[in-house]
Tab-separated table of C-alpha atoms in Angstrom:
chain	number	residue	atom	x	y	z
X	1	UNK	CA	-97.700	7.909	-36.372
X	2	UNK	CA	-93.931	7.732	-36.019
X	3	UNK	CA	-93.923	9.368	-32.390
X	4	UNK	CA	-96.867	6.623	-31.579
X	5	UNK	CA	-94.650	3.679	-33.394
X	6	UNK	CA	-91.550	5.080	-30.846
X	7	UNK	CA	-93.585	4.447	-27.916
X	8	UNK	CA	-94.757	1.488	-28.965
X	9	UNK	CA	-91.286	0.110	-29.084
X	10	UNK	CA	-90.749	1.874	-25.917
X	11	UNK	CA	-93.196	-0.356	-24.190
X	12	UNK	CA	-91.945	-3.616	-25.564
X	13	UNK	CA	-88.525	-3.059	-24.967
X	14	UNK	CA	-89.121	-2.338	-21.312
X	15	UNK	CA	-91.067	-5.629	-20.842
X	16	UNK	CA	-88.212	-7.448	-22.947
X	17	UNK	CA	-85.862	-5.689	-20.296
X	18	UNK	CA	-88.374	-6.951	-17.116
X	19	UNK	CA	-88.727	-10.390	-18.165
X	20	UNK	CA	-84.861	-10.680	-18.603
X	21	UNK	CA	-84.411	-9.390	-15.111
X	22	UNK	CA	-86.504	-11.932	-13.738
X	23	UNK	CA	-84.890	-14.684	-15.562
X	24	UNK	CA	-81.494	-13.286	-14.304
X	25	UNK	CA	-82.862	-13.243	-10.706
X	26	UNK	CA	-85.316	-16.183	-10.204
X	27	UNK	CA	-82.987	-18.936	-10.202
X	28	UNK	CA	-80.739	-17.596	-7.521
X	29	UNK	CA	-83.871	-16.257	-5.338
X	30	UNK	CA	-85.363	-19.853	-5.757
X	31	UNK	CA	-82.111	-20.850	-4.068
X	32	UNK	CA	-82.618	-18.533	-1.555
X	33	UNK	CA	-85.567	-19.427	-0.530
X	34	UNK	CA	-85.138	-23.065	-0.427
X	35	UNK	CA	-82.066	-22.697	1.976
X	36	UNK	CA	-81.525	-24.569	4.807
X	37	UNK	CA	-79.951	-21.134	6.699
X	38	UNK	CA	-82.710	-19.241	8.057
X	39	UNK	CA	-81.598	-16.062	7.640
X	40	UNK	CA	-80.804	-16.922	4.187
X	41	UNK	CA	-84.134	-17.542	3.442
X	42	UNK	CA	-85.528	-14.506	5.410
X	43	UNK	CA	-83.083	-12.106	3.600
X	44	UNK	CA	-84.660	-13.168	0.530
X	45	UNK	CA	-87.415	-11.187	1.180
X	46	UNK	CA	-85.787	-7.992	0.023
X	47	UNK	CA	-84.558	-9.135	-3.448
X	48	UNK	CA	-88.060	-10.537	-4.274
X	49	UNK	CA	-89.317	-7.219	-3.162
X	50	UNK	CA	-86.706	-5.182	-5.298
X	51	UNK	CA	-87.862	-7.823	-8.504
X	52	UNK	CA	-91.300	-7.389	-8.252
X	53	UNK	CA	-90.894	-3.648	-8.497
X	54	UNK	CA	-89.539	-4.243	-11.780
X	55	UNK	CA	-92.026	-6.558	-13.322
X	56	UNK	CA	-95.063	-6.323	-15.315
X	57	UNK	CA	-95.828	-9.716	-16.286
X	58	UNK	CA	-98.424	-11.110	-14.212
X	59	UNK	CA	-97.237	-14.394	-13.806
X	60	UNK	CA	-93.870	-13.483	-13.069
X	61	UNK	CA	-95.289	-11.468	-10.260
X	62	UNK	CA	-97.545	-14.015	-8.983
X	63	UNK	CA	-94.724	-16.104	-8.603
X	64	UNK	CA	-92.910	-13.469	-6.761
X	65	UNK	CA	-95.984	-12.422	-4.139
X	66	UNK	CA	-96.217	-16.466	-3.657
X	67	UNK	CA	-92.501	-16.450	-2.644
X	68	UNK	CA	-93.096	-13.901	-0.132
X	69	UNK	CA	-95.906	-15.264	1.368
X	70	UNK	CA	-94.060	-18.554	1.803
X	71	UNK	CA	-91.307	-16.764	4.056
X	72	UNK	CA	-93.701	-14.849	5.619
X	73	UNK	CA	-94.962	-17.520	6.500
X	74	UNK	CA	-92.350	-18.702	8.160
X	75	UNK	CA	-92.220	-15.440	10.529
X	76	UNK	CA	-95.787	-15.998	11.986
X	77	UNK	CA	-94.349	-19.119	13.587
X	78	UNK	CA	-94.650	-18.555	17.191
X	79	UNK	CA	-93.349	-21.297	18.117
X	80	UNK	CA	-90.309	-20.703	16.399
X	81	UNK	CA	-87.011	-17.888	17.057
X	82	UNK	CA	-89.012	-14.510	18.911
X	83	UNK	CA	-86.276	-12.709	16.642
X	84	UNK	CA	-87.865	-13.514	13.496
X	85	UNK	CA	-91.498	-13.369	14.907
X	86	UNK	CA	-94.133	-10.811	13.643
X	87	UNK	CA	-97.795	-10.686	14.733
X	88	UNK	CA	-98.282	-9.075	11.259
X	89	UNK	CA	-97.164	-11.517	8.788
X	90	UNK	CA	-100.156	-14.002	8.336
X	91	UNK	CA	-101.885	-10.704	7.615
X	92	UNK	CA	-99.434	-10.345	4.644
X	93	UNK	CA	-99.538	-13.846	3.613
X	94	UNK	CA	-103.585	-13.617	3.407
X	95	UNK	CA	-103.350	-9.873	1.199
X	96	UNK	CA	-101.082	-12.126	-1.025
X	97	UNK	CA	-102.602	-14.894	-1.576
X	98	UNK	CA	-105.734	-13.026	-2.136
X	99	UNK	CA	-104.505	-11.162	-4.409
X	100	UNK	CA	-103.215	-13.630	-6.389
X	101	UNK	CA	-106.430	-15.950	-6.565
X	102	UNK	CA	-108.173	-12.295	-7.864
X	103	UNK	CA	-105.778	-12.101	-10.436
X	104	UNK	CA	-105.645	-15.419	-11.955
X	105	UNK	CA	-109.622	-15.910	-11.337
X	106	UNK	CA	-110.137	-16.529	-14.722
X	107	UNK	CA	-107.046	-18.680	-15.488
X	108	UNK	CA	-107.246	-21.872	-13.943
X	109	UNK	CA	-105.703	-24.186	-16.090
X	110	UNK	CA	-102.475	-22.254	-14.644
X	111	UNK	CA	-100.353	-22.560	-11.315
X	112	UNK	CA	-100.744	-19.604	-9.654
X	113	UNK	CA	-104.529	-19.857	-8.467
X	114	UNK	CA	-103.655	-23.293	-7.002
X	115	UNK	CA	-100.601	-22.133	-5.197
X	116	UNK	CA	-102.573	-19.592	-3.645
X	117	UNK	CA	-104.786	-21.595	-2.515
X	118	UNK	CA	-102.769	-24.022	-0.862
X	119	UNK	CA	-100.786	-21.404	1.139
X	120	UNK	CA	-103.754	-19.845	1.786
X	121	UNK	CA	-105.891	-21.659	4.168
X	122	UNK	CA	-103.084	-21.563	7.070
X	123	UNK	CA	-103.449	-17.903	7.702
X	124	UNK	CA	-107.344	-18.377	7.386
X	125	UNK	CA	-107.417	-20.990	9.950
X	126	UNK	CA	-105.184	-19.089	12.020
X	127	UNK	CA	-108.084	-15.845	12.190
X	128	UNK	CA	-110.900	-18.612	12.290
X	129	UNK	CA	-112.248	-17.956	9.008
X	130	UNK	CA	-113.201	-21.243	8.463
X	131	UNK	CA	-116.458	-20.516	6.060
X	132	UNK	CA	-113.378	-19.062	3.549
X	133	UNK	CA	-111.169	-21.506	4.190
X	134	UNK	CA	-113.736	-24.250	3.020
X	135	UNK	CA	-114.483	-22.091	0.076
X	136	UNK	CA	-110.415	-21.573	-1.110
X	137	UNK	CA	-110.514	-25.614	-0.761
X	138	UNK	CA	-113.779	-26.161	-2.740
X	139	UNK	CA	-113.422	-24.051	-5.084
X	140	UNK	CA	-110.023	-25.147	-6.436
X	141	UNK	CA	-111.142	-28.874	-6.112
X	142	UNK	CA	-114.079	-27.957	-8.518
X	143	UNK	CA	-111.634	-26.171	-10.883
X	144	UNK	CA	-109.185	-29.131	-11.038
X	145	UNK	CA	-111.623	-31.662	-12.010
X	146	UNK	CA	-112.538	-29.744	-15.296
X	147	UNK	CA	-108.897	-29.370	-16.109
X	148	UNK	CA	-106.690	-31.702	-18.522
X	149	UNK	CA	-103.950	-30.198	-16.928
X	150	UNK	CA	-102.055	-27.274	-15.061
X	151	UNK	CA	-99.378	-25.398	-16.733
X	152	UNK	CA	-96.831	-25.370	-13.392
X	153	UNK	CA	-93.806	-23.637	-13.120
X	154	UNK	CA	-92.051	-26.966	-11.267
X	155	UNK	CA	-88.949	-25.219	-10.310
X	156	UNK	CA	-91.284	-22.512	-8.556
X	157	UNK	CA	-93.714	-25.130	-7.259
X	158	UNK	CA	-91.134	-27.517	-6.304
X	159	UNK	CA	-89.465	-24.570	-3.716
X	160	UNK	CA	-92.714	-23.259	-2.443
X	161	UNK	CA	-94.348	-26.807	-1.747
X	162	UNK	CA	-93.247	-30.316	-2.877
X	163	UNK	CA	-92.730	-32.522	-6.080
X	164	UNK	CA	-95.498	-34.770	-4.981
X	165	UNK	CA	-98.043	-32.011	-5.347
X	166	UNK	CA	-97.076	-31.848	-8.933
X	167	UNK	CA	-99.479	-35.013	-9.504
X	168	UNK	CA	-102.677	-33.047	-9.613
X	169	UNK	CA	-104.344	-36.323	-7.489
X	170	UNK	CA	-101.849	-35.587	-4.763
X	171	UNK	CA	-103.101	-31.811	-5.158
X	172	UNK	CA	-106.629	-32.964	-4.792
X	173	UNK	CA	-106.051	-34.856	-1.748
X	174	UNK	CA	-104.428	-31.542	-0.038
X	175	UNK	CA	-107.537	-29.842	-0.800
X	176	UNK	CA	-109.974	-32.248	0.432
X	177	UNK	CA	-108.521	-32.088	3.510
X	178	UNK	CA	-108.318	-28.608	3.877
X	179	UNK	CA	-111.990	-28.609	3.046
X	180	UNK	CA	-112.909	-31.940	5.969
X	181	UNK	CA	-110.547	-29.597	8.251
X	182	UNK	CA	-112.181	-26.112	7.568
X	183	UNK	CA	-116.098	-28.006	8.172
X	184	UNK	CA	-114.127	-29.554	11.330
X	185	UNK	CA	-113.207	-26.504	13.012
X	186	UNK	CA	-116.488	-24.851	12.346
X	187	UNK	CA	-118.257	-27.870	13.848
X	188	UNK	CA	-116.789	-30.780	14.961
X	189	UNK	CA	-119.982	-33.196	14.361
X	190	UNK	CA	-119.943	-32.479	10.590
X	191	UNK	CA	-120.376	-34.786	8.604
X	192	UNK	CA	-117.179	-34.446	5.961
X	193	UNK	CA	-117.170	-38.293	3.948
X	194	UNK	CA	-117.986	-36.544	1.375
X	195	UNK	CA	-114.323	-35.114	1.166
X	196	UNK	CA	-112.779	-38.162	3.224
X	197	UNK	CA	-113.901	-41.446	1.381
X	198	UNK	CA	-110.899	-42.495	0.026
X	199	UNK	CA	-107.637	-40.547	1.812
X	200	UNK	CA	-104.861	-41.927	2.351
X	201	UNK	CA	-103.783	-42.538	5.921
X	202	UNK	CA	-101.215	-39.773	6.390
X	203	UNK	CA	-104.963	-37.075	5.385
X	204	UNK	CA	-106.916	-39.393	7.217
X	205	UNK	CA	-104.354	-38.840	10.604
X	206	UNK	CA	-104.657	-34.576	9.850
X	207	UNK	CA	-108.944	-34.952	10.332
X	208	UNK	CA	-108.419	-37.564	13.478
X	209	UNK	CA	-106.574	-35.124	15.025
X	210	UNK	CA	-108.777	-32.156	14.727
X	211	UNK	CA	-111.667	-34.464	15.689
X	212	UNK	CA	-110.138	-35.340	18.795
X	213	UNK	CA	-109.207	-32.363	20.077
C-alpha cells in the first residue's frame, strides 16, 4: 500500500511540475509567436516543441500543437521568402489539427475543437479536399449552436486568430463561409444561401470571389 501511495504521489507531483512549466513558458512563447520579426516567430517552433515534450495535460498540449500549426502555416506560403518555404508543412498543419479535433471530440463546449477547425480548412483547400473541408465547417457550426458558451483561452486565441472571433457570432460567420467556400470549390453552381443569407459584406466579398473565378 505504501509503495502504491509513493507512486501515486509520484504521478501528481510530475503533473504539478508539467503544468508549472507551461505556465513558466506560455506567456513568453505567446510573445513569440505573435512577433512582428519573422524569424522570431519561426524560431518559436523549437521551444513549443521542447514544451510539449514535457506536458501531459491535454489542453495544454492542444494549445501547443495549435501554435505550431499556426507557424507552420506560415512556411507553406509560397508566395512568401523561398528560405522559409517547405512543401511539407500544410501536411503538418493538417496531422495537427486533426489530431486535435480527435482529441477534444467529445468536448465542445471548449476552445480547442474550434481552433482546429478554423486553421484547418486552409491546408484542406490547399489538397482539394473540399468534401472535409465542408464537414470541419459544418460540423463545428452545429456544435456551436447547442452551446451556452466556449471556455477560450483568450490570450491563446487572441495570438493564433483575432479578438473578434471571441464573439461566438463572429465565429459562426467564419464557418459559414468556410462551408459556402468548400460547396464552391467543389461546384461552382451550388446553391450555398443556406450558409450565406445574412453575411456581412467583408464574407459575402470571400464567396464573390471564388464564384468568379
Amino acid at each position: 500500500m505504501k509503495r502504491i501511495m509513493t507512486i501515486v504521489l509520484s504521478v501528481a507531483a510530475s503533473q504539478v511540475l508539467a503544468s508549472s512549466v507551461y505556465e513558466s513558458e506560455i506567456g513568453s512563447i505567446l510573445q513569440d509567436v505573435s512577433s512582428t520579426n519573422r524569424m522570431v516567430r519561426l524560431n518559436a517552433t523549437n521551444r513549443i516543441d521542447t514544451l510539449m515534450m514535457s506536458l501531459s495535460n491535454r489542453e495544454e498540449i492542444a494549445t501547443c500543437k495549435l501554435l505550431m500549426a499556426k507557424l507552420r502555416t506560415e512556411c507553406a506560403d509560397i508566395m512568401g521568402d523561398e528560405s522559409i518555404y517547405d512543401f511539407h508543412a500544410y501536411h503538418d498543419v493538417t496531422n495537427l489539427c486533426w489530431s486535435v479535433l480527435h482529441d477534444f471530440d467529445a468536448e465542445r463546449a471548449t476552445w480547442p475543437f474550434y481552433g482546429a477547425s478554423l486553421l484547418l480548412p486552409l491546408p484542406l483547400s490547399m489538397d482539394r479536399r473540399y468534401g472535409d473541408m465542408f464537414f470541419v465547417a459544418t460540423n463545428a457550426l452545429s456544435s456551436i449552436d447547442v452551446q451556452n458558451e466556449i471556455l477560450i483561452d483568450t490570450n491563446v486565441w487572441s495570438v493564433i486568430f483575432s479578438p473578434e472571433l471571441l464573439q461566438m457570432s463572429n465565429m459562426k460567420v467564419s464557418f459559414r463561409t468556410i462551408a459556402a467556400s468548400s460547396l464552391l470549390l467543389s461546384d461552382s453552381a451550388a446553391d450555398v444561401s443556406a450558409y450565406t443569407n445574412g453575411l456581412p459584406v467583408s464574407a459575402l466579398s470571400v464567396i464573390n470571389a471564388i464564384r468568379s473565378e
